[in-house]
C-alpha cells in the first residue's frame, strides 16, 4: 500500500528502525533446505582425514565455479560458463554496468532462482582453483602470496565463517525451482575438518 | 517459378471459394488428379496476392476526426514492432491531406466493428491494406469536403485542402469543425487516388508513430493493462508434452493468504488472488495430476522428422526430376537439419478479462482479434458480438500470438469471481507451452550437365506442421492441400531456368504444438537449398553468384530475383576468396513474392563463428517507409542469425528445455553484426511483404562463408564448429 | 513488512511481503508500468532499473533490500518533457520495434554511460547483455554511441 510522505523526518525514522531491525535479525530465507542431522564422529579426525574432507568441498563445483582459472565465472551443476558472457571485471565484481549485484543480492532469490550471498563475487585470479589438483588447491590456500595475505588462522576463519563460503550449504534453487546440489560433506563436518586440519599443522599429502 | 503456376490475381478470398469447389472435384477424382490439384493450389498459394479480409467500405469505421482536428485511425492490424501503424499513418495522411502528426493510430476494438477477418501476420498488413486504405482515406477526405462545401455554401471544386484545413473564398474550416456539424454522412464514390509521386509521406523515412511512447516506457502492452478492481489469476499449465489434465489437489492452495477462489475446470485449474504473488504462490501449492502416454526424448522427435517417412506431397514440379535423379553415380546428394525453435518473444502471453453476465471485455496482445473473440465467446457460451477484444501493443509477435487460449483462461477466471482478472504465463511456461517452429530434415539431390549447370534438382523437406492444427484455418484445408503450406514455405526451387526440378513436402504430426514462427519454413528451407546451391556451384567450379544468376528464368519474379542478387553482390563487393581471415557467403530467397539476397562477412574467433557484416538487398516492390523496411531487415537478419547459430529446444523425458533465456541462447549485442547494409529496390511500384522475407538467406549465407573459412560444410542448425 | 524508499525522486512506503520482487511493487502497487516483466529470472534485463545509481534487475531483487535506497525507473529517466540523452539517441536512431525490452536497455545504457562516458564497442558488448527478440541491436549500438556524444555535448 502506498503511504505518501507526510513528514520529512518520518521516512528517516522508519529507515533507522527498519534498518536496525534488519541488521539484528537473521536474514529470512525461502529455501526449502532441511535441518541437517550431523552424524557425530566418534574419534577426532587426523590431519589427512581432515584434508580429505576439506578437499571434497573445495573441489566441488559450488566452490570451483567462482574460483575459475580465467576471467569468466562458471555456473550450474555442469559448470558451464556463466550465461550471457558474464565477466570478472577489474575488482572481481563484474564489469562497470553489469556487476554481480545487477542480478545477485545478499541472499538467494528463490522466486527468480538467482543465488545470492553477501559480497557475491569471484575469487581473485590468484585464488583460481579450476583445473588444480587437491594438493595444488591446498598449497594455494596456504600461500599468502595467493590467498590474499591470510595467515592460517585467517584462512580457517574465511573457510568456516565467511557467508559467501557457507552459502555452499544453502545454495537455494535454480531457475526451474530445482534445489542446487550441496557439497558432499555437511557444513558442520566441513567446519570441523577445516579446524582439525589446521590444528594438525595443515598437512598436505604428497599427491 | 514453375511455368504451370503462372496464374496471377488469386485473391485469398477467391482462393477460399475455390477451395470449396475444389473439394468436390477432389472427392470424385483419382490420386493423380488429386496431386495435380494440390500442386496447382500450392503454386497458387505461393504466388498469392495479399488481400485484406475486413471492412474496406466504411471510412467511418476507420477514421475518427476530433474537434482538435486530429484523425484517430482505428487499425484492425496490430502493432507488434513491424511498424504497421506508421505505414498506415503515412498512407492515410497522404490521401486525407493531413500532416502525419495529426494522425493517431490506435488498435480497433472488436466492438468497433473494424475487424480483420484473419490475422496480423504473413507480412501482409501494409501490402494488403495498400489499396483499401488509400481508397478509404480518399473517400473520407471527399466526404468531409462535400460536407464542407455544403456548410460554406460553395461548390466542392472550389475547395482546397491543406493539413486538414479546407479553404474556399478566403474562408477556412478544419476537418474537425466540419465534422462537428454533420449528423448524417453520405459515403461518396471512391475518388481517384493520387499519383504516388505526389505523396508526401509514403516512400519517406518517417519516424515511427509509436516512437515516443516506446522511448518513454508508456504502458501500452497487454502486460501493462489494468481494469478497476482487478484481481490476479494464475493457471497451472502442463509441464510436459502430451500431458492431459487429470484433476488437482487444491486444498493447500485454497487456504493460502490472498486466495479468492480456486477455479477448477474440466481442462485446467487456476487460482484467483488479490495480488500477483499471492496467485503465483498458490499456484505453486496446487498439486495437479497429468496423464501421459509415453515419455518423449529428442531422439524420438528426430526419428520422426525424416524424409522418406509419412506421406509425400509433390508441391512443385517442372520437367522430370524424379526420373533423372532416380539412380546414377553422378547424383549429388546432401542432407540438412534444423531444430525445434522457440518464439521467445519478450512479453509473455496473457490477458486482462472482465466477464459481466453475458458480456466480456478482454485486453490482450493478440495477432488474431477475431479468433480470440470467437474462442472466448464459444467458451463462455455467449454471442461473439458480446465479446469486446481490446488489442494492445504486442511485446513481440513472431507468430506466437496467432493462438490465444490465454484469453479464454483469463475469461473463465473472471467469470468465476465476477471481477476483472489479469492472468499471464510465466517464462518457463512460455518456453514449455510454446507453439514451436517445427524441426526439419531436408534431402537434396541434383545432377549437373556437362557445363556444370543443374540438369535436375529435387528438394525434399520433412517438417512438423505449421498451418495444420492452427485455428486460423479450417480443418478442410488439411485433406485438400495434403502438404502443410507453412512447412514448405520457402521450400520451392526458385531457379526456374533449371529444366527439371521438384519439391516434395513430407508431413509429420509431432506430439507437441508446432506452428507459425516468423517466416515459417523459410529459414530452414532456404538454409538447405541455398547451402546446396553453394555446394553445386563449387562442384561446377563456378562463382556462386554467377551460378545462381545463370539459372533464373526471365519472367517478372526471375527478373526481380536477379536484380536483388546483383545489387547485394555489388554493394558488398562480393569476392569468393578469404581475405584477412574473413570470408564472404552468399544466399538468396524469395518469400511471399519478395526477393532478398544477402552477403555475409564471417571470421572464426575463439572457436566461434563471428558475423561482421551483412549486406542485404531486398525488393518489396515499393517501400512505404524505407527506414522501417531497413529496420525489418536488420531485425530479421539478426533474428535469423540467432536461430541459425544458437537456438535449440530439446526434449528430455517429455519436458521441453531450456526454460529460460541464456540456456536458450539467443543473439545478444555482441553477436549482432557491427555492419548491416540494406539496399532497397522498388521494382513493382506496389508494396509487398517485408517482415519475413529477409529472414530467408541469412542461415545459408553464414554456412556458406564458414565453408570457405574451414572447408567444413555445416548441415545442421544450430551451426557448430567446435 | 513496511519498506520505504525514494523512487524517481518521490518517497514511497509500501507494506508487502518482504520477499516480493521489487518489480511487482513497482508495477502493480506503484503503477509504474515502464519496467517490464520478461522472465522473472534476471535473464532478459527487461526489468532493469537503477538502485543507488547501479543497474539492477528488479525481478530478482526482494523489496526488503530496497529499504532506504534511491530507485530510478524509465519513468524517472526523463525530467518532465526533457528526455535523457539515451532516450534522445533512441529517438534519433529510431531504435524500438515492438518496444517491450527497450526500457531495460535504456536503463542499462544510462548506467553504463555514468560509469564509462565514452564506451567502446567492446564496452558495449561486455556491459549490455539484455535480450531483444526484435533484434534491434544494430541500431542500439549506434544509439549508445550517439547518447554518449549527446551527453558530452550537453555537459
PDB file of C-alpha atoms in Angstrom, chain B residues 192-431:
ATOM      1  CA  UNK B 192      -9.364   8.723 -57.917  1.00  0.00           C
ATOM      2  CA  UNK B 193      -6.226   8.152 -55.908  1.00  0.00           C
ATOM      3  CA  UNK B 194      -3.259  10.484 -56.043  1.00  0.00           C
ATOM      4  CA  UNK B 195      -0.288   9.527 -58.167  1.00  0.00           C
ATOM      5  CA  UNK B 196       2.394   8.003 -55.958  1.00  0.00           C
ATOM      6  CA  UNK B 197       4.832  10.744 -56.886  1.00  0.00           C
ATOM      7  CA  UNK B 198       2.571  13.290 -55.191  1.00  0.00           C
ATOM      8  CA  UNK B 199       2.681  11.551 -51.855  1.00  0.00           C
ATOM      9  CA  UNK B 200       4.426  13.493 -49.106  1.00  0.00           C
ATOM     10  CA  UNK B 201       4.747  10.685 -46.568  1.00  0.00           C
ATOM     11  CA  UNK B 202       4.551   7.421 -48.469  1.00  0.00           C
ATOM     12  CA  UNK B 203       8.037   6.459 -49.541  1.00  0.00           C
ATOM     13  CA  UNK B 204       9.727   8.639 -46.935  1.00  0.00           C
ATOM     14  CA  UNK B 205      11.643   7.521 -43.837  1.00  0.00           C
ATOM     15  CA  UNK B 206       9.064   8.963 -41.441  1.00  0.00           C
ATOM     16  CA  UNK B 207       9.889   8.263 -37.751  1.00  0.00           C
ATOM     17  CA  UNK B 208       7.696   5.597 -36.176  1.00  0.00           C
ATOM     18  CA  UNK B 209       4.442   6.997 -34.822  1.00  0.00           C
ATOM     19  CA  UNK B 210       4.867   4.946 -31.637  1.00  0.00           C
ATOM     20  CA  UNK B 211       8.461   6.046 -31.121  1.00  0.00           C
ATOM     21  CA  UNK B 212       7.993   8.472 -28.251  1.00  0.00           C
ATOM     22  CA  UNK B 213       5.699   6.207 -26.244  1.00  0.00           C
ATOM     23  CA  UNK B 214       8.159   3.370 -26.607  1.00  0.00           C
ATOM     24  CA  UNK B 215      11.106   5.507 -25.586  1.00  0.00           C
ATOM     25  CA  UNK B 216       9.228   6.762 -22.535  1.00  0.00           C
ATOM     26  CA  UNK B 217       8.183   3.267 -21.479  1.00  0.00           C
ATOM     27  CA  UNK B 218       4.491   4.156 -21.708  1.00  0.00           C
ATOM     28  CA  UNK B 219       2.045   1.478 -20.535  1.00  0.00           C
ATOM     29  CA  UNK B 220       0.883   0.255 -23.907  1.00  0.00           C
ATOM     30  CA  UNK B 221       1.296  -3.530 -23.787  1.00  0.00           C
ATOM     31  CA  UNK B 222      -1.066  -6.311 -22.770  1.00  0.00           C
ATOM     32  CA  UNK B 223       1.105  -6.947 -19.741  1.00  0.00           C
ATOM     33  CA  UNK B 224       0.515  -3.346 -18.668  1.00  0.00           C
ATOM     34  CA  UNK B 225      -3.264  -3.467 -18.982  1.00  0.00           C
ATOM     35  CA  UNK B 226      -5.394  -2.989 -15.883  1.00  0.00           C
ATOM     36  CA  UNK B 227      -9.071  -2.675 -15.064  1.00  0.00           C
ATOM     37  CA  UNK B 228     -10.636  -1.166 -11.939  1.00  0.00           C
ATOM     38  CA  UNK B 229     -10.996  -3.587  -9.029  1.00  0.00           C
ATOM     39  CA  UNK B 230      -8.826  -6.103 -10.840  1.00  0.00           C
ATOM     40  CA  UNK B 231      -7.682  -9.390  -9.286  1.00  0.00           C
ATOM     41  CA  UNK B 232      -4.753 -11.571 -10.301  1.00  0.00           C
ATOM     42  CA  UNK B 233      -5.038 -15.047 -11.700  1.00  0.00           C
ATOM     43  CA  UNK B 234      -2.648 -17.906 -12.291  1.00  0.00           C
ATOM     44  CA  UNK B 235      -3.258 -21.075 -14.265  1.00  0.00           C
ATOM     45  CA  UNK B 236      -1.437 -24.383 -13.874  1.00  0.00           C
ATOM     46  CA  UNK B 237      -0.095 -25.380 -17.275  1.00  0.00           C
ATOM     47  CA  UNK B 238       1.151 -28.798 -18.354  1.00  0.00           C
ATOM     48  CA  UNK B 239       4.810 -29.309 -17.518  1.00  0.00           C
ATOM     49  CA  UNK B 240       5.372 -31.792 -20.322  1.00  0.00           C
ATOM     50  CA  UNK B 241       4.322 -32.629 -23.837  1.00  0.00           C
ATOM     51  CA  UNK B 242       1.415 -34.961 -24.380  1.00  0.00           C
ATOM     52  CA  UNK B 243       0.101 -34.332 -20.858  1.00  0.00           C
ATOM     53  CA  UNK B 244      -3.639 -34.377 -20.276  1.00  0.00           C
ATOM     54  CA  UNK B 245      -5.051 -32.672 -17.230  1.00  0.00           C
ATOM     55  CA  UNK B 246      -6.453 -35.159 -14.729  1.00  0.00           C
ATOM     56  CA  UNK B 247      -7.601 -33.158 -11.747  1.00  0.00           C
ATOM     57  CA  UNK B 248      -5.753 -31.483  -8.912  1.00  0.00           C
ATOM     58  CA  UNK B 249      -5.416 -31.326  -5.161  1.00  0.00           C
ATOM     59  CA  UNK B 250      -6.085 -27.703  -4.349  1.00  0.00           C
ATOM     60  CA  UNK B 251      -6.739 -27.935  -0.608  1.00  0.00           C
ATOM     61  CA  UNK B 252      -3.464 -26.378   0.479  1.00  0.00           C
ATOM     62  CA  UNK B 253      -3.630 -23.636  -2.127  1.00  0.00           C
ATOM     63  CA  UNK B 254      -7.173 -22.683  -1.159  1.00  0.00           C
ATOM     64  CA  UNK B 255      -6.031 -21.833   2.375  1.00  0.00           C
ATOM     65  CA  UNK B 256      -3.175 -19.595   1.312  1.00  0.00           C
ATOM     66  CA  UNK B 257      -3.227 -15.882   2.062  1.00  0.00           C
ATOM     67  CA  UNK B 258      -4.798 -13.685  -0.574  1.00  0.00           C
ATOM     68  CA  UNK B 259      -6.532 -16.513  -2.385  1.00  0.00           C
ATOM     69  CA  UNK B 260     -10.010 -15.510  -3.538  1.00  0.00           C
ATOM     70  CA  UNK B 261     -11.001 -18.646  -5.385  1.00  0.00           C
ATOM     71  CA  UNK B 262      -9.679 -21.866  -6.832  1.00  0.00           C
ATOM     72  CA  UNK B 263     -11.186 -22.344 -10.282  1.00  0.00           C
ATOM     73  CA  UNK B 264     -11.439 -25.977 -11.350  1.00  0.00           C
ATOM     74  CA  UNK B 265     -12.400 -26.593 -14.953  1.00  0.00           C
ATOM     75  CA  UNK B 266     -12.526 -29.847 -16.889  1.00  0.00           C
ATOM     76  CA  UNK B 267      -9.368 -28.937 -18.784  1.00  0.00           C
ATOM     77  CA  UNK B 268      -7.386 -26.778 -16.368  1.00  0.00           C
ATOM     78  CA  UNK B 269      -7.141 -25.470 -12.848  1.00  0.00           C
ATOM     79  CA  UNK B 270      -6.424 -21.912 -11.856  1.00  0.00           C
ATOM     80  CA  UNK B 271      -6.484 -19.584  -8.914  1.00  0.00           C
ATOM     81  CA  UNK B 272      -7.611 -16.013  -8.415  1.00  0.00           C
ATOM     82  CA  UNK B 273      -5.974 -13.944  -5.678  1.00  0.00           C
ATOM     83  CA  UNK B 274      -5.613 -10.378  -4.509  1.00  0.00           C
ATOM     84  CA  UNK B 275      -2.050  -9.930  -5.733  1.00  0.00           C
ATOM     85  CA  UNK B 276       0.198 -11.438  -8.338  1.00  0.00           C
ATOM     86  CA  UNK B 277       2.491 -13.039  -5.783  1.00  0.00           C
ATOM     87  CA  UNK B 278      -0.437 -14.496  -3.843  1.00  0.00           C
ATOM     88  CA  UNK B 279      -1.715 -16.037  -7.074  1.00  0.00           C
ATOM     89  CA  UNK B 280       1.729 -17.353  -8.004  1.00  0.00           C
ATOM     90  CA  UNK B 281       2.393 -18.762  -4.551  1.00  0.00           C
ATOM     91  CA  UNK B 282      -0.980 -20.516  -4.512  1.00  0.00           C
ATOM     92  CA  UNK B 283      -0.388 -21.911  -7.961  1.00  0.00           C
ATOM     93  CA  UNK B 284       2.861 -23.463  -6.751  1.00  0.00           C
ATOM     94  CA  UNK B 285       0.874 -25.158  -3.982  1.00  0.00           C
ATOM     95  CA  UNK B 286      -1.632 -26.763  -6.352  1.00  0.00           C
ATOM     96  CA  UNK B 287      -0.827 -30.415  -6.983  1.00  0.00           C
ATOM     97  CA  UNK B 288      -2.121 -31.075 -10.484  1.00  0.00           C
ATOM     98  CA  UNK B 289      -2.233 -34.552 -11.980  1.00  0.00           C
ATOM     99  CA  UNK B 290      -1.337 -35.210 -15.567  1.00  0.00           C
ATOM    100  CA  UNK B 291      -1.583 -38.360 -17.636  1.00  0.00           C
ATOM    101  CA  UNK B 292       0.870 -39.084 -20.396  1.00  0.00           C
ATOM    102  CA  UNK B 293       1.019 -41.916 -22.871  1.00  0.00           C
ATOM    103  CA  UNK B 294       4.719 -42.118 -23.358  1.00  0.00           C
ATOM    104  CA  UNK B 295       7.965 -40.476 -22.433  1.00  0.00           C
ATOM    105  CA  UNK B 296       9.417 -38.453 -25.285  1.00  0.00           C
ATOM    106  CA  UNK B 297      13.082 -37.697 -25.932  1.00  0.00           C
ATOM    107  CA  UNK B 298      14.772 -35.523 -28.549  1.00  0.00           C
ATOM    108  CA  UNK B 299      15.865 -38.685 -30.342  1.00  0.00           C
ATOM    109  CA  UNK B 300      12.226 -39.767 -30.755  1.00  0.00           C
ATOM    110  CA  UNK B 301      11.374 -36.461 -32.378  1.00  0.00           C
ATOM    111  CA  UNK B 302      14.404 -36.589 -34.646  1.00  0.00           C
ATOM    112  CA  UNK B 303      13.467 -40.107 -35.710  1.00  0.00           C
ATOM    113  CA  UNK B 304      10.029 -38.858 -36.768  1.00  0.00           C
ATOM    114  CA  UNK B 305      11.327 -35.925 -38.775  1.00  0.00           C
ATOM    115  CA  UNK B 306      12.930 -37.872 -41.565  1.00  0.00           C
ATOM    116  CA  UNK B 307      12.474 -37.561 -45.306  1.00  0.00           C
ATOM    117  CA  UNK B 308      11.035 -40.847 -46.522  1.00  0.00           C
ATOM    118  CA  UNK B 309       8.626 -41.238 -43.626  1.00  0.00           C
ATOM    119  CA  UNK B 310       4.982 -40.306 -43.758  1.00  0.00           C
ATOM    120  CA  UNK B 311       3.171 -39.070 -46.840  1.00  0.00           C
ATOM    121  CA  UNK B 312       5.000 -37.218 -49.593  1.00  0.00           C
ATOM    122  CA  UNK B 313       3.283 -34.381 -51.453  1.00  0.00           C
ATOM    123  CA  UNK B 314       4.829 -33.064 -54.628  1.00  0.00           C
ATOM    124  CA  UNK B 315       4.167 -29.353 -54.315  1.00  0.00           C
ATOM    125  CA  UNK B 316       6.255 -28.135 -57.229  1.00  0.00           C
ATOM    126  CA  UNK B 317       7.191 -29.957 -60.412  1.00  0.00           C
ATOM    127  CA  UNK B 318       8.688 -28.970 -63.714  1.00  0.00           C
ATOM    128  CA  UNK B 319      10.157 -31.440 -66.178  1.00  0.00           C
ATOM    129  CA  UNK B 320      11.053 -34.836 -64.851  1.00  0.00           C
ATOM    130  CA  UNK B 321      13.473 -34.531 -61.987  1.00  0.00           C
ATOM    131  CA  UNK B 322      12.218 -37.759 -60.470  1.00  0.00           C
ATOM    132  CA  UNK B 323      13.350 -39.901 -63.380  1.00  0.00           C
ATOM    133  CA  UNK B 324      16.661 -38.119 -63.808  1.00  0.00           C
ATOM    134  CA  UNK B 325      17.513 -38.370 -60.121  1.00  0.00           C
ATOM    135  CA  UNK B 326      16.341 -41.963 -59.647  1.00  0.00           C
ATOM    136  CA  UNK B 327      19.759 -43.539 -59.952  1.00  0.00           C
ATOM    137  CA  UNK B 328      23.270 -42.887 -61.145  1.00  0.00           C
ATOM    138  CA  UNK B 329      26.721 -42.250 -59.785  1.00  0.00           C
ATOM    139  CA  UNK B 330      26.686 -38.614 -60.780  1.00  0.00           C
ATOM    140  CA  UNK B 331      23.840 -37.718 -58.462  1.00  0.00           C
ATOM    141  CA  UNK B 332      24.885 -35.270 -55.783  1.00  0.00           C
ATOM    142  CA  UNK B 333      23.024 -35.641 -52.502  1.00  0.00           C
ATOM    143  CA  UNK B 334      23.058 -33.650 -49.295  1.00  0.00           C
ATOM    144  CA  UNK B 335      21.093 -33.585 -46.071  1.00  0.00           C
ATOM    145  CA  UNK B 336      20.313 -30.714 -43.739  1.00  0.00           C
ATOM    146  CA  UNK B 337      18.532 -30.347 -40.412  1.00  0.00           C
ATOM    147  CA  UNK B 338      17.026 -27.645 -38.267  1.00  0.00           C
ATOM    148  CA  UNK B 339      15.953 -27.928 -34.607  1.00  0.00           C
ATOM    149  CA  UNK B 340      12.846 -27.036 -32.631  1.00  0.00           C
ATOM    150  CA  UNK B 341      12.776 -23.259 -32.263  1.00  0.00           C
ATOM    151  CA  UNK B 342      11.051 -21.142 -29.617  1.00  0.00           C
ATOM    152  CA  UNK B 343       9.395 -17.782 -30.198  1.00  0.00           C
ATOM    153  CA  UNK B 344      10.928 -16.319 -27.047  1.00  0.00           C
ATOM    154  CA  UNK B 345       9.107 -13.007 -27.529  1.00  0.00           C
ATOM    155  CA  UNK B 346       9.796 -10.782 -24.531  1.00  0.00           C
ATOM    156  CA  UNK B 347       6.223 -10.123 -23.429  1.00  0.00           C
ATOM    157  CA  UNK B 348       4.663 -13.343 -22.136  1.00  0.00           C
ATOM    158  CA  UNK B 349       1.167 -14.254 -23.201  1.00  0.00           C
ATOM    159  CA  UNK B 350      -1.728 -13.314 -21.020  1.00  0.00           C
ATOM    160  CA  UNK B 351      -4.802 -11.163 -20.819  1.00  0.00           C
ATOM    161  CA  UNK B 352      -6.941  -9.000 -18.611  1.00  0.00           C
ATOM    162  CA  UNK B 353     -10.534 -10.171 -18.802  1.00  0.00           C
ATOM    163  CA  UNK B 354     -13.784  -8.973 -17.329  1.00  0.00           C
ATOM    164  CA  UNK B 355     -16.868 -11.109 -17.756  1.00  0.00           C
ATOM    165  CA  UNK B 356     -20.103  -9.459 -16.624  1.00  0.00           C
ATOM    166  CA  UNK B 357     -23.182 -11.561 -17.199  1.00  0.00           C
ATOM    167  CA  UNK B 358     -23.344 -12.303 -20.906  1.00  0.00           C
ATOM    168  CA  UNK B 359     -20.742  -9.715 -21.844  1.00  0.00           C
ATOM    169  CA  UNK B 360     -16.977  -9.902 -21.832  1.00  0.00           C
ATOM    170  CA  UNK B 361     -14.130  -7.437 -22.317  1.00  0.00           C
ATOM    171  CA  UNK B 362     -10.612  -8.705 -22.975  1.00  0.00           C
ATOM    172  CA  UNK B 363      -7.434  -6.606 -23.149  1.00  0.00           C
ATOM    173  CA  UNK B 364      -4.773  -8.638 -24.819  1.00  0.00           C
ATOM    174  CA  UNK B 365      -1.745  -8.811 -27.085  1.00  0.00           C
ATOM    175  CA  UNK B 366      -3.127 -10.865 -29.949  1.00  0.00           C
ATOM    176  CA  UNK B 367      -2.446 -11.266 -33.652  1.00  0.00           C
ATOM    177  CA  UNK B 368      -5.916 -12.742 -34.202  1.00  0.00           C
ATOM    178  CA  UNK B 369      -8.530 -10.394 -32.776  1.00  0.00           C
ATOM    179  CA  UNK B 370     -11.459 -12.144 -34.437  1.00  0.00           C
ATOM    180  CA  UNK B 371     -10.309 -15.634 -33.483  1.00  0.00           C
ATOM    181  CA  UNK B 372      -9.667 -14.575 -29.903  1.00  0.00           C
ATOM    182  CA  UNK B 373     -13.176 -13.155 -29.800  1.00  0.00           C
ATOM    183  CA  UNK B 374     -14.654 -16.349 -31.204  1.00  0.00           C
ATOM    184  CA  UNK B 375     -12.777 -18.570 -28.776  1.00  0.00           C
ATOM    185  CA  UNK B 376     -13.840 -16.542 -25.741  1.00  0.00           C
ATOM    186  CA  UNK B 377     -17.464 -16.404 -26.919  1.00  0.00           C
ATOM    187  CA  UNK B 378     -17.545 -20.133 -27.515  1.00  0.00           C
ATOM    188  CA  UNK B 379     -16.119 -20.996 -24.115  1.00  0.00           C
ATOM    189  CA  UNK B 380     -18.429 -18.633 -22.290  1.00  0.00           C
ATOM    190  CA  UNK B 381     -21.397 -19.634 -24.394  1.00  0.00           C
ATOM    191  CA  UNK B 382     -22.235 -16.061 -25.353  1.00  0.00           C
ATOM    192  CA  UNK B 383     -22.622 -14.252 -28.663  1.00  0.00           C
ATOM    193  CA  UNK B 384     -19.420 -13.100 -30.395  1.00  0.00           C
ATOM    194  CA  UNK B 385     -20.822  -9.583 -30.554  1.00  0.00           C
ATOM    195  CA  UNK B 386     -20.949  -9.587 -26.769  1.00  0.00           C
ATOM    196  CA  UNK B 387     -17.211 -10.072 -26.521  1.00  0.00           C
ATOM    197  CA  UNK B 388     -15.110  -6.960 -26.958  1.00  0.00           C
ATOM    198  CA  UNK B 389     -11.460  -7.625 -27.660  1.00  0.00           C
ATOM    199  CA  UNK B 390      -9.329  -4.567 -26.997  1.00  0.00           C
ATOM    200  CA  UNK B 391      -5.961  -5.269 -28.572  1.00  0.00           C
ATOM    201  CA  UNK B 392      -2.880  -3.701 -27.017  1.00  0.00           C
ATOM    202  CA  UNK B 393       0.580  -3.205 -28.422  1.00  0.00           C
ATOM    203  CA  UNK B 394       2.353  -6.562 -28.648  1.00  0.00           C
ATOM    204  CA  UNK B 395       5.662  -7.151 -26.901  1.00  0.00           C
ATOM    205  CA  UNK B 396       6.708  -9.146 -29.916  1.00  0.00           C
ATOM    206  CA  UNK B 397       4.523 -11.314 -32.115  1.00  0.00           C
ATOM    207  CA  UNK B 398       6.543 -13.531 -34.444  1.00  0.00           C
ATOM    208  CA  UNK B 399       3.521 -15.830 -34.762  1.00  0.00           C
ATOM    209  CA  UNK B 400       3.312 -16.593 -31.063  1.00  0.00           C
ATOM    210  CA  UNK B 401       0.014 -14.765 -30.722  1.00  0.00           C
ATOM    211  CA  UNK B 402      -1.860 -16.468 -33.527  1.00  0.00           C
ATOM    212  CA  UNK B 403      -3.402 -18.760 -30.955  1.00  0.00           C
ATOM    213  CA  UNK B 404      -4.693 -17.291 -27.692  1.00  0.00           C
ATOM    214  CA  UNK B 405      -6.022 -19.845 -25.214  1.00  0.00           C
ATOM    215  CA  UNK B 406      -4.749 -17.421 -22.581  1.00  0.00           C
ATOM    216  CA  UNK B 407      -7.728 -15.159 -23.366  1.00  0.00           C
ATOM    217  CA  UNK B 408     -10.135 -17.986 -22.650  1.00  0.00           C
ATOM    218  CA  UNK B 409      -8.397 -18.838 -19.389  1.00  0.00           C
ATOM    219  CA  UNK B 410      -8.495 -15.242 -18.159  1.00  0.00           C
ATOM    220  CA  UNK B 411     -12.177 -15.016 -19.119  1.00  0.00           C
ATOM    221  CA  UNK B 412     -13.035 -18.202 -17.258  1.00  0.00           C
ATOM    222  CA  UNK B 413     -11.238 -16.961 -14.129  1.00  0.00           C
ATOM    223  CA  UNK B 414     -13.010 -13.620 -14.338  1.00  0.00           C
ATOM    224  CA  UNK B 415     -16.396 -15.250 -14.739  1.00  0.00           C
ATOM    225  CA  UNK B 416     -15.719 -17.392 -11.665  1.00  0.00           C
ATOM    226  CA  UNK B 417     -15.128 -14.373  -9.430  1.00  0.00           C
ATOM    227  CA  UNK B 418     -17.247 -11.762 -11.174  1.00  0.00           C
ATOM    228  CA  UNK B 419     -14.382  -9.305 -11.317  1.00  0.00           C
ATOM    229  CA  UNK B 420     -11.684  -8.361 -13.800  1.00  0.00           C
ATOM    230  CA  UNK B 421      -8.780 -10.789 -13.690  1.00  0.00           C
ATOM    231  CA  UNK B 422      -5.274 -10.448 -15.059  1.00  0.00           C
ATOM    232  CA  UNK B 423      -3.583 -13.731 -15.843  1.00  0.00           C
ATOM    233  CA  UNK B 424      -0.250 -14.285 -17.588  1.00  0.00           C
ATOM    234  CA  UNK B 425       2.173 -17.060 -18.470  1.00  0.00           C
ATOM    235  CA  UNK B 426       5.454 -17.134 -16.627  1.00  0.00           C
ATOM    236  CA  UNK B 427       8.631 -17.545 -18.624  1.00  0.00           C
ATOM    237  CA  UNK B 428       9.048 -21.241 -18.000  1.00  0.00           C
ATOM    238  CA  UNK B 429       5.504 -21.799 -19.260  1.00  0.00           C
ATOM    239  CA  UNK B 430       6.241 -19.698 -22.317  1.00  0.00           C
ATOM    240  CA  UNK B 431       9.155 -21.947 -23.223  1.00  0.00           C
TER     241      UNK B 431
END
